[in-house]
mmCIF file with all atom_site columns, C-alpha atoms and ligand atoms in Angstrom:
data_model
loop_
_atom_site.group_PDB
_atom_site.id
_atom_site.type_symbol
_atom_site.label_atom_id
_atom_site.label_alt_id
_atom_site.label_comp_id
_atom_site.label_asym_id
_atom_site.label_entity_id
_atom_site.label_seq_id
_atom_site.pdbx_PDB_ins_code
_atom_site.Cartn_x
_atom_site.Cartn_y
_atom_site.Cartn_z
_atom_site.occupancy
_atom_site.B_iso_or_equiv
_atom_site.pdbx_formal_charge
_atom_site.auth_seq_id
_atom_site.auth_comp_id
_atom_site.auth_asym_id
_atom_site.auth_atom_id
_atom_site.pdbx_PDB_model_num
ATOM   1   C  CA  . MET K 1 1   ? 0.000   0.000  0.000   1.00 0.00 ? 150 MET K CA  1
ATOM   2   C  CA  . ALA K 1 2   ? 1.047   3.568  -0.490  1.00 0.00 ? 151 ALA K CA  1
ATOM   3   C  CA  . LEU K 1 3   ? -0.047  6.971  0.621   1.00 0.00 ? 152 LEU K CA  1
ATOM   4   C  CA  . ARG K 1 4   ? -1.634  9.087  -2.086  1.00 0.00 ? 153 ARG K CA  1
ATOM   5   C  CA  . ASN K 1 5   ? -1.744  12.861 -2.296  1.00 0.00 ? 154 ASN K CA  1
ATOM   6   C  CA  . ILE K 1 6   ? -5.067  14.366 -1.317  1.00 0.00 ? 155 ILE K CA  1
ATOM   7   C  CA  . VAL K 1 7   ? -6.405  16.852 -3.816  1.00 0.00 ? 156 VAL K CA  1
ATOM   8   C  CA  . THR K 1 8   ? -7.532  20.088 -2.184  1.00 0.00 ? 157 THR K CA  1
ATOM   9   C  CA  . GLU K 1 9   ? -9.900  22.864 -3.133  1.00 0.00 ? 158 GLU K CA  1
ATOM   10  C  CA  . GLY K 1 10  ? -8.902  24.694 -6.273  1.00 0.00 ? 159 GLY K CA  1
ATOM   11  C  CA  . ASP K 1 11  ? -8.200  21.516 -8.220  1.00 0.00 ? 160 ASP K CA  1
ATOM   12  C  CA  . GLU K 1 12  ? -10.797 21.172 -10.980 1.00 0.00 ? 161 GLU K CA  1
ATOM   13  C  CA  . ILE K 1 13  ? -11.122 17.420 -10.454 1.00 0.00 ? 162 ILE K CA  1
ATOM   14  C  CA  . LEU K 1 14  ? -13.137 18.065 -7.281  1.00 0.00 ? 163 LEU K CA  1
ATOM   15  C  CA  . LYS K 1 15  ? -15.827 19.762 -9.389  1.00 0.00 ? 164 LYS K CA  1
ATOM   16  C  CA  . LYS K 1 16  ? -16.137 17.019 -11.989 1.00 0.00 ? 165 LYS K CA  1
ATOM   17  C  CA  . LYS K 1 17  ? -18.600 14.169 -12.122 1.00 0.00 ? 166 LYS K CA  1
ATOM   18  C  CA  . ALA K 1 18  ? -16.793 10.857 -11.701 1.00 0.00 ? 167 ALA K CA  1
ATOM   19  C  CA  . ARG K 1 19  ? -17.200 8.018  -14.202 1.00 0.00 ? 168 ARG K CA  1
ATOM   20  C  CA  . GLU K 1 20  ? -18.487 4.548  -13.388 1.00 0.00 ? 169 GLU K CA  1
ATOM   21  C  CA  . VAL K 1 21  ? -16.004 1.800  -12.605 1.00 0.00 ? 170 VAL K CA  1
ATOM   22  C  CA  . SER K 1 22  ? -16.409 -0.601 -15.536 1.00 0.00 ? 171 SER K CA  1
ATOM   23  C  CA  . GLU K 1 23  ? -14.413 -3.496 -14.109 1.00 0.00 ? 172 GLU K CA  1
ATOM   24  C  CA  . VAL K 1 24  ? -13.490 -4.238 -10.502 1.00 0.00 ? 173 VAL K CA  1
ATOM   25  C  CA  . ASN K 1 25  ? -9.933  -5.496 -10.905 1.00 0.00 ? 174 ASN K CA  1
ATOM   26  C  CA  . ASP K 1 26  ? -6.597  -5.492 -9.067  1.00 0.00 ? 175 ASP K CA  1
ATOM   27  C  CA  . ARG K 1 27  ? -5.972  -1.879 -10.016 1.00 0.00 ? 176 ARG K CA  1
ATOM   28  C  CA  . ILE K 1 28  ? -9.230  -0.836 -8.366  1.00 0.00 ? 177 ILE K CA  1
ATOM   29  C  CA  . ARG K 1 29  ? -8.420  -2.908 -5.269  1.00 0.00 ? 178 ARG K CA  1
ATOM   30  C  CA  . LEU K 1 30  ? -4.980  -1.298 -5.050  1.00 0.00 ? 179 LEU K CA  1
ATOM   31  C  CA  . ILE K 1 31  ? -6.541  2.170  -5.242  1.00 0.00 ? 180 ILE K CA  1
ATOM   32  C  CA  . LEU K 1 32  ? -9.010  1.225  -2.473  1.00 0.00 ? 181 LEU K CA  1
ATOM   33  C  CA  . ASP K 1 33  ? -6.124  -0.023 -0.293  1.00 0.00 ? 182 ASP K CA  1
ATOM   34  C  CA  . ASP K 1 34  ? -4.195  3.183  -0.880  1.00 0.00 ? 183 ASP K CA  1
ATOM   35  C  CA  . MET K 1 35  ? -7.300  5.268  -0.145  1.00 0.00 ? 184 MET K CA  1
ATOM   36  C  CA  . LEU K 1 36  ? -7.771  3.510  3.200   1.00 0.00 ? 185 LEU K CA  1
ATOM   37  C  CA  . GLU K 1 37  ? -4.139  4.026  4.170   1.00 0.00 ? 186 GLU K CA  1
ATOM   38  C  CA  . THR K 1 38  ? -4.316  7.674  3.129   1.00 0.00 ? 187 THR K CA  1
ATOM   39  C  CA  . MET K 1 39  ? -7.605  8.305  4.940   1.00 0.00 ? 188 MET K CA  1
ATOM   40  C  CA  . ARG K 1 40  ? -6.237  6.773  8.162   1.00 0.00 ? 189 ARG K CA  1
ATOM   41  C  CA  . GLU K 1 41  ? -3.015  8.778  7.893   1.00 0.00 ? 190 GLU K CA  1
ATOM   42  C  CA  . TYR K 1 42  ? -5.065  11.992 7.902   1.00 0.00 ? 191 TYR K CA  1
ATOM   43  C  CA  . ASP K 1 43  ? -7.673  10.813 10.446  1.00 0.00 ? 192 ASP K CA  1
ATOM   44  C  CA  . GLY K 1 44  ? -10.532 10.972 7.982   1.00 0.00 ? 193 GLY K CA  1
ATOM   45  C  CA  . VAL K 1 45  ? -13.869 9.189  8.264   1.00 0.00 ? 194 VAL K CA  1
ATOM   46  C  CA  . GLY K 1 46  ? -14.349 8.896  4.515   1.00 0.00 ? 195 GLY K CA  1
ATOM   47  C  CA  . LEU K 1 47  ? -12.516 9.401  1.252   1.00 0.00 ? 196 LEU K CA  1
ATOM   48  C  CA  . ALA K 1 48  ? -13.727 9.404  -2.338  1.00 0.00 ? 197 ALA K CA  1
ATOM   49  C  CA  . ALA K 1 49  ? -11.587 8.457  -5.336  1.00 0.00 ? 198 ALA K CA  1
ATOM   50  C  CA  . PRO K 1 50  ? -11.622 11.966 -6.892  1.00 0.00 ? 199 PRO K CA  1
ATOM   51  C  CA  . GLN K 1 51  ? -9.929  13.199 -3.692  1.00 0.00 ? 200 GLN K CA  1
ATOM   52  C  CA  . VAL K 1 52  ? -6.851  11.184 -4.654  1.00 0.00 ? 201 VAL K CA  1
ATOM   53  C  CA  . GLY K 1 53  ? -7.081  12.357 -8.257  1.00 0.00 ? 202 GLY K CA  1
ATOM   54  C  CA  . ILE K 1 54  ? -9.003  9.396  -9.662  1.00 0.00 ? 203 ILE K CA  1
ATOM   55  C  CA  . LEU K 1 55  ? -12.241 10.371 -11.352 1.00 0.00 ? 204 LEU K CA  1
ATOM   56  C  CA  . ARG K 1 56  ? -14.067 7.096  -10.726 1.00 0.00 ? 205 ARG K CA  1
ATOM   57  C  CA  . ARG K 1 57  ? -17.245 6.366  -8.805  1.00 0.00 ? 206 ARG K CA  1
ATOM   58  C  CA  . MET K 1 58  ? -16.014 4.784  -5.590  1.00 0.00 ? 207 MET K CA  1
ATOM   59  C  CA  . PHE K 1 59  ? -15.483 5.796  -1.996  1.00 0.00 ? 208 PHE K CA  1
ATOM   60  C  CA  . ILE K 1 60  ? -14.639 4.399  1.405   1.00 0.00 ? 209 ILE K CA  1
ATOM   61  C  CA  . VAL K 1 61  ? -15.978 5.182  4.866   1.00 0.00 ? 210 VAL K CA  1
ATOM   62  C  CA  . GLU K 1 62  ? -14.597 3.906  8.171   1.00 0.00 ? 211 GLU K CA  1
ATOM   63  C  CA  . LEU K 1 63  ? -16.718 4.164  11.260  1.00 0.00 ? 212 LEU K CA  1
ATOM   64  C  CA  . GLU K 1 64  ? -16.667 2.210  14.524  1.00 0.00 ? 213 GLU K CA  1
ATOM   65  C  CA  . ASP K 1 65  ? -13.953 -0.130 13.218  1.00 0.00 ? 214 ASP K CA  1
ATOM   66  C  CA  . LYS K 1 66  ? -15.966 -1.051 10.148  1.00 0.00 ? 215 LYS K CA  1
ATOM   67  C  CA  . VAL K 1 67  ? -14.737 -0.212 6.665   1.00 0.00 ? 216 VAL K CA  1
ATOM   68  C  CA  . TYR K 1 68  ? -17.338 0.354  3.961   1.00 0.00 ? 217 TYR K CA  1
ATOM   69  C  CA  . GLU K 1 69  ? -16.180 0.253  0.361   1.00 0.00 ? 218 GLU K CA  1
ATOM   70  C  CA  . LEU K 1 70  ? -18.674 1.265  -2.290  1.00 0.00 ? 219 LEU K CA  1
ATOM   71  C  CA  . ILE K 1 71  ? -18.079 1.102  -6.020  1.00 0.00 ? 220 ILE K CA  1
ATOM   72  C  CA  . ASN K 1 72  ? -20.681 2.638  -8.367  1.00 0.00 ? 221 ASN K CA  1
ATOM   73  C  CA  . PRO K 1 73  ? -22.937 3.507  -5.396  1.00 0.00 ? 222 PRO K CA  1
ATOM   74  C  CA  . GLU K 1 74  ? -26.614 4.408  -5.737  1.00 0.00 ? 223 GLU K CA  1
ATOM   75  C  CA  . PHE K 1 75  ? -29.008 5.581  -3.071  1.00 0.00 ? 224 PHE K CA  1
ATOM   76  C  CA  . LEU K 1 76  ? -32.093 3.405  -2.640  1.00 0.00 ? 225 LEU K CA  1
ATOM   77  C  CA  . GLU K 1 77  ? -33.706 5.500  0.068   1.00 0.00 ? 226 GLU K CA  1
ATOM   78  C  CA  . GLN K 1 78  ? -33.170 8.763  1.949   1.00 0.00 ? 227 GLN K CA  1
ATOM   79  C  CA  . LYS K 1 79  ? -35.340 9.776  4.895   1.00 0.00 ? 228 LYS K CA  1
ATOM   80  C  CA  . GLY K 1 80  ? -35.555 12.567 7.411   1.00 0.00 ? 229 GLY K CA  1
ATOM   81  C  CA  . SER K 1 81  ? -33.192 15.435 7.858   1.00 0.00 ? 230 SER K CA  1
ATOM   82  C  CA  . ILE K 1 82  ? -30.446 16.406 10.246  1.00 0.00 ? 231 ILE K CA  1
ATOM   83  C  CA  . ILE K 1 83  ? -28.186 19.450 10.385  1.00 0.00 ? 232 ILE K CA  1
ATOM   84  C  CA  . GLU K 1 84  ? -24.681 18.833 11.656  1.00 0.00 ? 233 GLU K CA  1
ATOM   85  C  CA  . GLU K 1 85  ? -21.118 19.997 11.250  1.00 0.00 ? 234 GLU K CA  1
ATOM   86  C  CA  . GLU K 1 86  ? -18.929 18.545 8.528   1.00 0.00 ? 235 GLU K CA  1
ATOM   87  C  CA  . ALA K 1 87  ? -15.326 18.747 7.478   1.00 0.00 ? 236 ALA K CA  1
ATOM   88  C  CA  . CYS K 1 88  ? -13.406 17.355 4.524   1.00 0.00 ? 237 CYS K CA  1
ATOM   89  C  CA  . LEU K 1 89  ? -9.806  16.333 3.889   1.00 0.00 ? 238 LEU K CA  1
ATOM   90  C  CA  . SER K 1 90  ? -9.978  18.343 0.646   1.00 0.00 ? 239 SER K CA  1
ATOM   91  C  CA  . LEU K 1 91  ? -10.955 21.515 2.553   1.00 0.00 ? 240 LEU K CA  1
ATOM   92  C  CA  . PRO K 1 92  ? -8.376  21.472 5.327   1.00 0.00 ? 241 PRO K CA  1
ATOM   93  C  CA  . GLY K 1 93  ? -9.151  23.617 8.366   1.00 0.00 ? 242 GLY K CA  1
ATOM   94  C  CA  . MET K 1 94  ? -12.703 24.398 7.273   1.00 0.00 ? 243 MET K CA  1
ATOM   95  C  CA  . VAL K 1 95  ? -15.987 23.429 8.957   1.00 0.00 ? 244 VAL K CA  1
ATOM   96  C  CA  . GLY K 1 96  ? -19.593 23.943 8.045   1.00 0.00 ? 245 GLY K CA  1
ATOM   97  C  CA  . THR K 1 97  ? -23.121 22.955 8.926   1.00 0.00 ? 246 THR K CA  1
ATOM   98  C  CA  . VAL K 1 98  ? -24.924 20.879 6.318   1.00 0.00 ? 247 VAL K CA  1
ATOM   99  C  CA  . GLU K 1 99  ? -28.412 19.431 6.115   1.00 0.00 ? 248 GLU K CA  1
ATOM   100 C  CA  . ARG K 1 100 ? -28.392 15.725 5.287   1.00 0.00 ? 249 ARG K CA  1
ATOM   101 C  CA  . PRO K 1 101 ? -30.864 12.835 5.405   1.00 0.00 ? 250 PRO K CA  1
ATOM   102 C  CA  . ALA K 1 102 ? -31.086 11.216 8.854   1.00 0.00 ? 251 ALA K CA  1
ATOM   103 C  CA  . PHE K 1 103 ? -31.291 7.771  7.273   1.00 0.00 ? 252 PHE K CA  1
ATOM   104 C  CA  . VAL K 1 104 ? -30.081 6.349  3.970   1.00 0.00 ? 253 VAL K CA  1
ATOM   105 C  CA  . ARG K 1 105 ? -29.990 3.028  2.201   1.00 0.00 ? 254 ARG K CA  1
ATOM   106 C  CA  . ILE K 1 106 ? -27.268 2.692  -0.405  1.00 0.00 ? 255 ILE K CA  1
ATOM   107 C  CA  . LYS K 1 107 ? -26.154 -0.066 -2.746  1.00 0.00 ? 256 LYS K CA  1
ATOM   108 C  CA  . GLY K 1 108 ? -23.067 -0.651 -4.812  1.00 0.00 ? 257 GLY K CA  1
ATOM   109 C  CA  . MET K 1 109 ? -20.289 -3.159 -5.343  1.00 0.00 ? 258 MET K CA  1
ATOM   110 C  CA  . ASP K 1 110 ? -17.529 -4.267 -3.013  1.00 0.00 ? 259 ASP K CA  1
ATOM   111 C  CA  . ARG K 1 111 ? -13.872 -4.875 -3.967  1.00 0.00 ? 260 ARG K CA  1
ATOM   112 C  CA  . HIS K 1 112 ? -14.774 -8.283 -5.378  1.00 0.00 ? 261 HIS K CA  1
ATOM   113 C  CA  . GLY K 1 113 ? -17.481 -6.922 -7.651  1.00 0.00 ? 262 GLY K CA  1
ATOM   114 C  CA  . HIS K 1 114 ? -20.238 -8.361 -5.450  1.00 0.00 ? 263 HIS K CA  1
ATOM   115 C  CA  . SER K 1 115 ? -23.387 -6.377 -4.755  1.00 0.00 ? 264 SER K CA  1
ATOM   116 C  CA  . VAL K 1 116 ? -23.572 -4.830 -1.313  1.00 0.00 ? 265 VAL K CA  1
ATOM   117 C  CA  . GLU K 1 117 ? -26.227 -2.778 0.408   1.00 0.00 ? 266 GLU K CA  1
ATOM   118 C  CA  . TYR K 1 118 ? -25.892 -0.714 3.564   1.00 0.00 ? 267 TYR K CA  1
ATOM   119 C  CA  . GLU K 1 119 ? -28.205 1.242  5.803   1.00 0.00 ? 268 GLU K CA  1
ATOM   120 C  CA  . GLY K 1 120 ? -26.901 4.151  7.770   1.00 0.00 ? 269 GLY K CA  1
ATOM   121 C  CA  . GLU K 1 121 ? -28.212 6.747  10.148  1.00 0.00 ? 270 GLU K CA  1
ATOM   122 C  CA  . GLY K 1 122 ? -26.589 9.708  11.851  1.00 0.00 ? 271 GLY K CA  1
ATOM   123 C  CA  . LEU K 1 123 ? -22.865 9.907  11.245  1.00 0.00 ? 272 LEU K CA  1
ATOM   124 C  CA  . LEU K 1 124 ? -22.865 6.975  8.817   1.00 0.00 ? 273 LEU K CA  1
ATOM   125 C  CA  . ALA K 1 125 ? -25.670 8.470  6.711   1.00 0.00 ? 274 ALA K CA  1
ATOM   126 C  CA  . LYS K 1 126 ? -23.833 11.782 6.695   1.00 0.00 ? 275 LYS K CA  1
ATOM   127 C  CA  . ALA K 1 127 ? -20.590 10.111 5.597   1.00 0.00 ? 276 ALA K CA  1
ATOM   128 C  CA  . PHE K 1 128 ? -22.271 8.201  2.762   1.00 0.00 ? 277 PHE K CA  1
ATOM   129 C  CA  . CYS K 1 129 ? -23.903 11.409 1.503   1.00 0.00 ? 278 CYS K CA  1
ATOM   130 C  CA  . HIS K 1 130 ? -20.737 13.491 1.823   1.00 0.00 ? 279 HIS K CA  1
ATOM   131 C  CA  . GLU K 1 131 ? -18.637 10.922 -0.062  1.00 0.00 ? 280 GLU K CA  1
ATOM   132 C  CA  . TYR K 1 132 ? -21.313 10.354 -2.698  1.00 0.00 ? 281 TYR K CA  1
ATOM   133 C  CA  . ASP K 1 133 ? -21.351 14.106 -3.319  1.00 0.00 ? 282 ASP K CA  1
ATOM   134 C  CA  . HIS K 1 134 ? -17.647 13.962 -4.204  1.00 0.00 ? 283 HIS K CA  1
ATOM   135 C  CA  . LEU K 1 135 ? -18.566 11.631 -7.079  1.00 0.00 ? 284 LEU K CA  1
ATOM   136 C  CA  . GLU K 1 136 ? -20.941 14.321 -8.348  1.00 0.00 ? 285 GLU K CA  1
ATOM   137 C  CA  . GLY K 1 137 ? -18.359 17.072 -8.045  1.00 0.00 ? 286 GLY K CA  1
ATOM   138 C  CA  . ILE K 1 138 ? -20.071 18.599 -5.006  1.00 0.00 ? 287 ILE K CA  1
ATOM   139 C  CA  . LEU K 1 139 ? -18.181 19.738 -1.906  1.00 0.00 ? 288 LEU K CA  1
ATOM   140 C  CA  . PHE K 1 140 ? -19.826 20.143 1.486   1.00 0.00 ? 289 PHE K CA  1
ATOM   141 C  CA  . LYS K 1 141 ? -19.163 23.879 1.323   1.00 0.00 ? 290 LYS K CA  1
ATOM   142 C  CA  . ASP K 1 142 ? -21.480 23.993 -1.713  1.00 0.00 ? 291 ASP K CA  1
ATOM   143 C  CA  . ARG K 1 143 ? -24.309 22.762 0.536   1.00 0.00 ? 292 ARG K CA  1
ATOM   144 C  CA  . ALA K 1 144 ? -23.247 24.461 3.751   1.00 0.00 ? 293 ALA K CA  1
ATOM   145 C  CA  . ILE K 1 145 ? -25.716 26.586 5.685   1.00 0.00 ? 294 ILE K CA  1
ATOM   146 C  CA  . LYS K 1 146 ? -22.748 28.095 7.514   1.00 0.00 ? 295 LYS K CA  1
ATOM   147 C  CA  . TYR K 1 147 ? -19.092 27.693 6.570   1.00 0.00 ? 296 TYR K CA  1
ATOM   148 C  CA  . TRP K 1 148 ? -16.093 28.879 8.535   1.00 0.00 ? 297 TRP K CA  1
ATOM   149 C  CA  . GLU K 1 149 ? -12.438 28.364 9.329   1.00 0.00 ? 298 GLU K CA  1
ATOM   150 C  CA  . LEU K 1 150 ? -11.799 26.080 12.298  1.00 0.00 ? 299 LEU K CA  1
ATOM   151 C  CA  . GLY K 1 151 ? -11.206 28.125 15.443  1.00 0.00 ? 300 GLY K CA  1
ATOM   152 C  CA  . THR K 1 152 ? -12.663 31.363 14.100  1.00 0.00 ? 301 THR K CA  1
ATOM   153 C  CA  . GLU K 1 153 ? -16.358 30.865 14.815  1.00 0.00 ? 302 GLU K CA  1
ATOM   154 C  CA  . ASP K 1 154 ? -17.821 33.660 16.903  1.00 0.00 ? 303 ASP K CA  1
ATOM   155 C  CA  . GLU K 1 155 ? -19.301 32.731 20.230  1.00 0.00 ? 304 GLU K CA  1
ATOM   156 C  CA  . GLU K 1 156 ? -23.063 32.829 20.052  1.00 0.00 ? 305 GLU K CA  1
HETATM 157 CO CO1 . LIG D 2 .   ? -14.948 15.265 1.638   1.00 0.00 ? 76  LIG D CO1 1
#
């Protein structure tokens, strides 16, 4: 495995719609391994392929010691709404509040090309939505109700 460079705001790739993964092969598995190593190195909860410069529809999320890998993901259901703070490895030092579904059901393929389906609420739902957005070229700041630099928020 190897660390990959994380693309940050200003790079056009973050605004582009990612293409489907046509074949789940060793190259894709290697990218997923590298993404996991990179995400852990920077203490992230999720990472999408465009964030390491690869414009393909796949992302990973790690929460409560479980790693979710989703290739060509599609939402099956989104319910409710919750407003919480978000951050992103591609927008270092920035925070914002974003409205997201409180519950989602999502399907896709795993690293072996097998169909997988996950349900998530709270933080997991938020992570799935945030990472899926990266595949559409959307950053959390584009959806943010409030957006600020970490440590500069005024006391309310
Ligand atoms: Co992000």
